Amino acid sequence: MTGPHVLAVANQKGGVAKTTTVASLGAALAENGQRVLLVDLDPQACLTFSLGIDPEDVEVSLHHVLTKGLPPAEAIIETEDAVDLLPATIELARAEADLLTRTGREYVIRTAVEDLARPEEPGDEASRGAGYDWVLLDCPPSLGVLTVAALTAATGVLIPLQCETLSHRGVGQLLDTVHDVKRFTNRDLEVWGVLPTLYDGRTNHARTVLETISDTYGLEVIEPPIPKSIRFAEAPAAGRSILRTSRTNKGAQAYRDVATTLLKRG
Ligand SMILES: Nc1ncnc2c1ncn2[C@@H]1O[C@H](COP(=O)(O)OP(=O)(O)OP(=O)(O)O)[C@@H](O)[C@H]1O
Ligand SMILES: [Mg+2]
């Protein structure tokens, strides 16, 4: 049996639409009949919140899985967007500190994903947690322990990027980290490419920045770019992704098209 596609959505720059991409792509993959698990790796718990779950009401979360040995299936919540969620709470900040001194910290997420792929009872493939097609990892805006652990668990990494003048400055650093991860903890990691987000195609500027980045770093640009839309700001408050709150929005459609691209690739 082959495992799920595990896609880390990472960029240490803040506010580039990592969380929005995880929520929207997850919903788009689910629309295609895929079984999807989203993992909130950010102690700010924005993904958890934006899927309609108040982190304050969550009793067991990723933090218990990573540092207390809780089986991941016991922390997973079903959401109204037809995706499952491994939620975060602010306690994850402490988990990150605890992990710093632990042996095998790079492997904590990988191990959790492998535990999920294993049926709870022998022969019971349908048991809760088994059989995800996609696991999307929403990385925090840093290159710390949790991001490295996510890259170690991933088969691919997707880099959301806002196409503005200084947006390339962090990309080299992120790729250095990816290089180290490939060398030391996850030989099979592949960079799937850059996803242009908050894209304003009316400006030449955005296109120039994108060309520069793909030339400089030899990165594939995932199509189509995600246009800027005010509707994205409304979705998290409704606790649903934009695919549900604004079905026909161009941004929602762009994420559906990106999901199709990923399905072909996967
Ligand atoms: N295509 C878009 N058009 C307009 N606004 C967007 C778009 N995508 C995301 N946003 C908004 O931009 C803000 C940042 O998005 P998001 O939280 O997904 O970024 P992030 O990279 O996860 O941030 P952080 O680094 O803090 O985790 C949010 O308010 C979100 O609603
Ligand atoms: Mg985020």
Short mmCIF file of C-alpha atoms and ligand atoms in Angstrom, two decimals:
data_model
loop_
_atom_site.label_atom_id
_atom_site.label_comp_id
_atom_site.label_asym_id
_atom_site.label_seq_id
_atom_site.Cartn_x
_atom_site.Cartn_y
_atom_site.Cartn_z
CA MET A 1 0.00 0.00 0.00
CA THR A 2 1.34 3.42 -0.86
CA GLY A 3 0.86 6.17 1.71
CA PRO A 4 -0.87 9.53 1.25
CA HIS A 5 0.63 12.51 -0.52
CA VAL A 6 1.96 14.63 2.30
CA LEU A 7 2.27 18.23 1.22
CA ALA A 8 3.97 20.81 3.45
CA VAL A 9 2.75 24.33 2.72
CA ALA A 10 5.68 26.38 3.91
CA ASN A 11 7.17 29.84 3.79
CA GLN A 12 8.72 31.47 6.85
CA LYS A 13 7.41 34.81 5.67
CA GLY A 14 4.19 35.69 7.46
CA GLY A 15 0.87 36.42 5.78
CA VAL A 16 1.56 34.85 2.37
CA ALA A 17 -1.64 32.71 2.47
CA LYS A 18 -0.23 29.42 3.77
CA THR A 19 -3.26 28.80 5.97
CA THR A 20 -5.71 29.98 3.32
CA THR A 21 -4.04 27.67 0.80
CA VAL A 22 -4.26 24.65 3.11
CA ALA A 23 -7.95 25.27 3.89
CA SER A 24 -8.93 26.01 0.27
CA LEU A 25 -6.88 23.26 -1.40
CA GLY A 26 -8.12 20.80 1.20
CA ALA A 27 -11.74 21.66 0.37
CA ALA A 28 -10.99 21.50 -3.37
CA LEU A 29 -9.37 18.07 -3.08
CA ALA A 30 -12.34 16.87 -1.02
CA GLU A 31 -14.70 18.08 -3.78
CA ASN A 32 -12.78 15.66 -6.01
CA GLY A 33 -13.64 12.78 -3.73
CA GLN A 34 -10.23 12.70 -2.01
CA ARG A 35 -9.90 11.87 1.67
CA VAL A 36 -8.06 14.80 3.17
CA LEU A 37 -6.44 15.52 6.52
CA LEU A 38 -5.31 19.05 7.37
CA VAL A 39 -2.74 19.49 10.12
CA ASP A 40 -2.45 22.80 11.96
CA LEU A 41 1.21 23.26 12.89
CA ASP A 42 0.90 26.85 14.01
CA PRO A 43 0.41 27.62 17.74
CA GLN A 44 -1.67 30.61 16.61
CA ALA A 45 -4.19 27.96 15.48
CA CYS A 46 -5.52 30.08 12.59
CA LEU A 47 -6.33 27.02 10.48
CA THR A 48 -8.24 25.44 13.35
CA PHE A 49 -10.16 28.64 13.92
CA SER A 50 -10.85 29.21 10.23
CA LEU A 51 -12.46 25.75 9.99
CA GLY A 52 -15.01 26.75 12.59
CA ILE A 53 -13.35 25.25 15.64
CA ASP A 54 -12.54 27.38 18.64
CA PRO A 55 -9.08 26.27 19.85
CA GLU A 56 -10.17 27.05 23.41
CA ASP A 57 -12.77 24.26 23.18
CA VAL A 58 -10.29 21.69 21.90
CA GLU A 59 -9.29 19.19 24.58
CA VAL A 60 -6.77 17.05 22.74
CA SER A 61 -4.70 18.49 19.94
CA LEU A 62 -1.49 18.12 17.98
CA HIS A 63 0.51 19.04 21.04
CA HIS A 64 -0.66 15.84 22.80
CA VAL A 65 0.27 13.80 19.75
CA LEU A 66 3.75 15.28 19.42
CA THR A 67 4.82 15.31 23.05
CA LYS A 68 2.49 13.00 25.00
CA GLY A 69 2.25 10.00 22.70
CA LEU A 70 -1.49 10.36 22.01
CA PRO A 71 -2.49 8.36 18.90
CA PRO A 72 -3.20 10.97 16.21
CA ALA A 73 -6.58 9.45 15.32
CA GLU A 74 -7.79 10.42 18.81
CA ALA A 75 -7.16 14.11 18.20
CA ILE A 76 -8.69 14.32 14.72
CA ILE A 77 -11.91 16.29 14.25
CA GLU A 78 -14.29 16.14 11.30
CA THR A 79 -15.11 19.57 9.89
CA GLU A 80 -18.05 20.91 7.91
CA ASP A 81 -15.80 21.32 4.87
CA ALA A 82 -15.62 17.52 4.38
CA VAL A 83 -12.00 17.43 5.50
CA ASP A 84 -10.56 16.13 8.75
CA LEU A 85 -8.44 18.35 10.97
CA LEU A 86 -5.66 17.67 13.43
CA PRO A 87 -6.12 20.88 15.42
CA ALA A 88 -3.63 23.13 17.17
CA THR A 89 -3.93 25.12 20.35
CA ILE A 90 -1.57 27.61 21.93
CA GLU A 91 -0.06 24.66 23.85
CA LEU A 92 1.76 23.83 20.64
CA ALA A 93 4.15 26.68 21.45
CA ARG A 94 5.23 24.72 24.52
CA ALA A 95 5.48 21.52 22.48
CA GLU A 96 7.92 23.29 20.19
CA ALA A 97 10.10 24.20 23.17
CA ASP A 98 9.84 20.67 24.63
CA LEU A 99 10.82 19.09 21.33
CA LEU A 100 14.04 21.08 21.18
CA THR A 101 15.70 18.73 23.65
CA ARG A 102 14.11 15.51 22.40
CA THR A 103 15.75 12.77 20.40
CA GLY A 104 14.06 12.24 17.05
CA ARG A 105 12.27 15.60 17.09
CA GLU A 106 12.58 15.89 13.30
CA TYR A 107 10.50 12.73 12.96
CA VAL A 108 7.54 13.47 15.21
CA ILE A 109 5.16 14.42 12.42
CA ARG A 110 6.39 11.73 10.09
CA THR A 111 5.71 9.15 12.80
CA ALA A 112 2.22 10.55 13.42
CA VAL A 113 1.38 10.35 9.70
CA GLU A 114 2.72 6.79 9.54
CA ASP A 115 0.64 5.84 12.59
CA LEU A 116 -2.44 7.12 10.75
CA ALA A 117 -1.74 5.09 7.65
CA ARG A 118 -1.74 1.96 9.78
CA PRO A 119 -5.18 0.45 10.41
CA GLU A 120 -6.15 0.39 14.08
CA GLU A 121 -7.20 -3.25 13.88
CA PRO A 122 -5.46 -5.68 11.54
CA GLY A 123 -7.53 -5.91 8.36
CA ASP A 124 -9.70 -2.93 9.30
CA GLU A 125 -8.60 -0.57 6.53
CA ALA A 126 -11.67 1.59 6.97
CA SER A 127 -10.99 2.42 10.59
CA ARG A 128 -10.87 6.06 11.49
CA GLY A 129 -7.63 7.67 10.46
CA ALA A 130 -6.57 5.08 7.94
CA GLY A 131 -6.66 5.75 4.24
CA TYR A 132 -6.10 9.47 3.70
CA ASP A 133 -5.21 10.38 0.13
CA TRP A 134 -3.77 13.75 1.08
CA VAL A 135 -2.27 15.21 4.23
CA LEU A 136 -1.70 18.97 4.06
CA LEU A 137 0.62 20.51 6.64
CA ASP A 138 0.04 24.19 7.49
CA CYS A 139 3.48 25.36 8.62
CA PRO A 140 4.03 28.29 10.98
CA PRO A 141 5.89 31.38 9.72
CA SER A 142 9.33 30.23 10.90
CA LEU A 143 12.01 27.71 10.01
CA GLY A 144 11.90 26.22 13.50
CA VAL A 145 11.44 22.69 14.82
CA LEU A 146 7.85 22.31 13.59
CA THR A 147 8.61 23.38 10.02
CA VAL A 148 11.64 21.07 9.86
CA ALA A 149 9.51 18.22 11.24
CA ALA A 150 6.83 18.99 8.61
CA LEU A 151 9.41 18.93 5.81
CA THR A 152 10.74 15.65 7.18
CA ALA A 153 7.24 14.15 7.00
CA ALA A 154 6.43 15.54 3.55
CA THR A 155 6.64 14.04 0.11
CA GLY A 156 6.34 17.52 -1.41
CA VAL A 157 6.62 21.14 -0.44
CA LEU A 158 4.51 23.95 -1.85
CA ILE A 159 5.69 27.52 -1.34
CA PRO A 160 2.97 30.18 -1.38
CA LEU A 161 4.47 33.47 -2.41
CA GLN A 162 3.13 36.96 -2.59
CA CYS A 163 4.61 38.54 -5.68
CA GLU A 164 6.10 41.73 -4.36
CA THR A 165 9.58 43.18 -4.51
CA LEU A 166 11.16 41.66 -1.42
CA SER A 167 9.26 38.38 -1.43
CA HIS A 168 12.23 36.45 -2.81
CA ARG A 169 14.42 37.29 0.15
CA GLY A 170 13.22 34.39 2.26
CA VAL A 171 13.04 31.83 -0.54
CA GLY A 172 16.77 31.10 -0.59
CA GLN A 173 16.76 30.45 3.14
CA LEU A 174 13.75 28.15 2.85
CA LEU A 175 15.44 26.23 0.03
CA ASP A 176 18.60 25.90 2.17
CA THR A 177 16.45 24.31 4.86
CA VAL A 178 14.83 22.01 2.28
CA HIS A 179 18.32 21.05 1.10
CA ASP A 180 19.39 20.16 4.65
CA VAL A 181 16.21 18.15 5.22
CA LYS A 182 16.83 16.22 2.00
CA ARG A 183 20.38 15.53 3.06
CA PHE A 184 19.72 14.49 6.65
CA THR A 185 16.15 13.47 7.33
CA ASN A 186 14.07 13.05 4.17
CA ARG A 187 15.87 12.14 0.99
CA ASP A 188 12.61 11.89 -0.99
CA LEU A 189 11.37 15.43 -0.38
CA GLU A 190 10.50 17.24 -3.60
CA VAL A 191 9.82 20.93 -4.10
CA TRP A 192 6.54 21.00 -6.03
CA GLY A 193 6.89 24.68 -6.72
CA VAL A 194 5.88 28.20 -5.92
CA LEU A 195 2.20 29.12 -5.75
CA PRO A 196 1.64 32.83 -6.47
CA THR A 197 -0.91 34.15 -3.98
CA LEU A 198 -2.59 37.52 -3.44
CA TYR A 199 -1.85 37.94 -7.12
CA ASP A 200 -2.69 41.09 -8.97
CA GLY A 201 -2.24 40.14 -12.63
CA ARG A 202 -3.02 43.69 -13.75
CA THR A 203 0.44 44.78 -12.70
CA ASN A 204 3.53 43.91 -14.71
CA HIS A 205 5.31 44.03 -11.44
CA ALA A 206 3.77 40.82 -10.09
CA ARG A 207 4.69 38.97 -13.28
CA THR A 208 8.26 40.28 -13.24
CA VAL A 209 8.76 39.21 -9.63
CA LEU A 210 7.47 35.75 -10.48
CA GLU A 211 9.80 35.37 -13.47
CA THR A 212 12.76 36.52 -11.41
CA ILE A 213 12.02 34.00 -8.69
CA SER A 214 11.51 31.06 -10.99
CA ASP A 215 14.70 31.95 -12.93
CA THR A 216 16.84 32.61 -9.88
CA TYR A 217 15.88 29.50 -7.96
CA GLY A 218 14.88 27.19 -10.79
CA LEU A 219 11.46 26.68 -9.22
CA GLU A 220 8.33 25.57 -11.00
CA VAL A 221 5.46 28.04 -10.83
CA ILE A 222 2.17 26.28 -10.05
CA GLU A 223 -0.76 27.43 -12.19
CA PRO A 224 -2.99 29.29 -11.94
CA PRO A 225 -1.98 32.14 -9.61
CA ILE A 226 -4.48 32.86 -6.84
CA PRO A 227 -6.03 36.28 -7.41
CA LYS A 228 -6.49 38.82 -4.66
CA SER A 229 -10.06 38.93 -3.45
CA ILE A 230 -11.73 40.55 -0.48
CA ARG A 231 -13.86 37.39 -0.13
CA PHE A 232 -10.89 35.55 1.36
CA ALA A 233 -11.11 37.68 4.45
CA GLU A 234 -14.74 36.63 5.06
CA ALA A 235 -14.34 32.86 4.93
CA PRO A 236 -12.48 32.26 8.22
CA ALA A 237 -15.10 34.18 10.18
CA ALA A 238 -17.74 31.84 8.77
CA GLY A 239 -15.66 28.83 9.77
CA ARG A 240 -15.65 27.49 6.21
CA SER A 241 -13.26 27.75 3.29
CA ILE A 242 -13.92 30.17 0.44
CA LEU A 243 -15.05 27.22 -1.69
CA ARG A 244 -18.18 27.09 0.47
CA THR A 245 -18.67 30.73 1.41
CA SER A 246 -18.20 32.11 -2.08
CA ARG A 247 -18.53 29.17 -4.44
CA THR A 248 -18.12 30.96 -7.74
CA ASN A 249 -15.45 33.42 -6.65
CA LYS A 250 -12.39 33.56 -8.93
CA GLY A 251 -10.11 32.79 -6.02
CA ALA A 252 -12.14 29.70 -5.10
CA GLN A 253 -12.04 28.57 -8.72
CA ALA A 254 -8.27 29.15 -8.87
CA TYR A 255 -7.80 26.83 -5.89
CA ARG A 256 -9.97 24.20 -7.63
CA ASP A 257 -7.71 24.48 -10.68
CA VAL A 258 -4.58 24.16 -8.54
CA ALA A 259 -6.10 21.06 -6.92
CA THR A 260 -6.57 19.59 -10.40
CA THR A 261 -2.90 20.35 -11.16
CA LEU A 262 -1.87 18.60 -7.93
CA LEU A 263 -4.09 15.59 -8.64
CA LYS A 264 -2.45 15.15 -12.03
CA ARG A 265 0.97 15.42 -10.47
CA GLY A 266 0.09 13.17 -7.55
N1 LIG B 1 -6.08 35.57 -2.45
C1 LIG B 1 -6.28 36.38 -1.38
N2 LIG B 1 -6.85 37.59 -1.55
C2 LIG B 1 -7.05 38.42 -0.52
N3 LIG B 1 -6.73 38.13 0.75
C3 LIG B 1 -6.15 36.94 0.99
C4 LIG B 1 -5.91 36.00 -0.05
N4 LIG B 1 -5.33 34.91 0.50
C5 LIG B 1 -5.22 35.15 1.81
N5 LIG B 1 -5.71 36.35 2.14
C6 LIG B 1 -5.75 37.01 3.45
O1 LIG B 1 -4.42 37.31 3.83
C7 LIG B 1 -4.24 37.13 5.22
C8 LIG B 1 -3.09 36.17 5.49
O2 LIG B 1 -3.46 34.89 5.01
P1 LIG B 1 -3.04 33.57 5.77
O3 LIG B 1 -3.39 33.63 7.20
O4 LIG B 1 -3.57 32.42 4.97
O5 LIG B 1 -1.45 33.65 5.60
P2 LIG B 1 -0.35 32.78 6.36
O6 LIG B 1 0.81 32.69 5.43
O7 LIG B 1 -0.92 31.51 6.84
O8 LIG B 1 0.00 33.70 7.60
P3 LIG B 1 0.95 33.31 8.85
O9 LIG B 1 2.33 33.41 8.31
O10 LIG B 1 0.63 34.32 9.87
O11 LIG B 1 0.59 31.91 9.23
C9 LIG B 1 -5.56 36.65 5.76
O12 LIG B 1 -6.26 37.75 6.28
C10 LIG B 1 -6.28 36.10 4.54
O13 LIG B 1 -7.68 36.17 4.65
MG MG B 2 -0.87 30.64 8.76
#
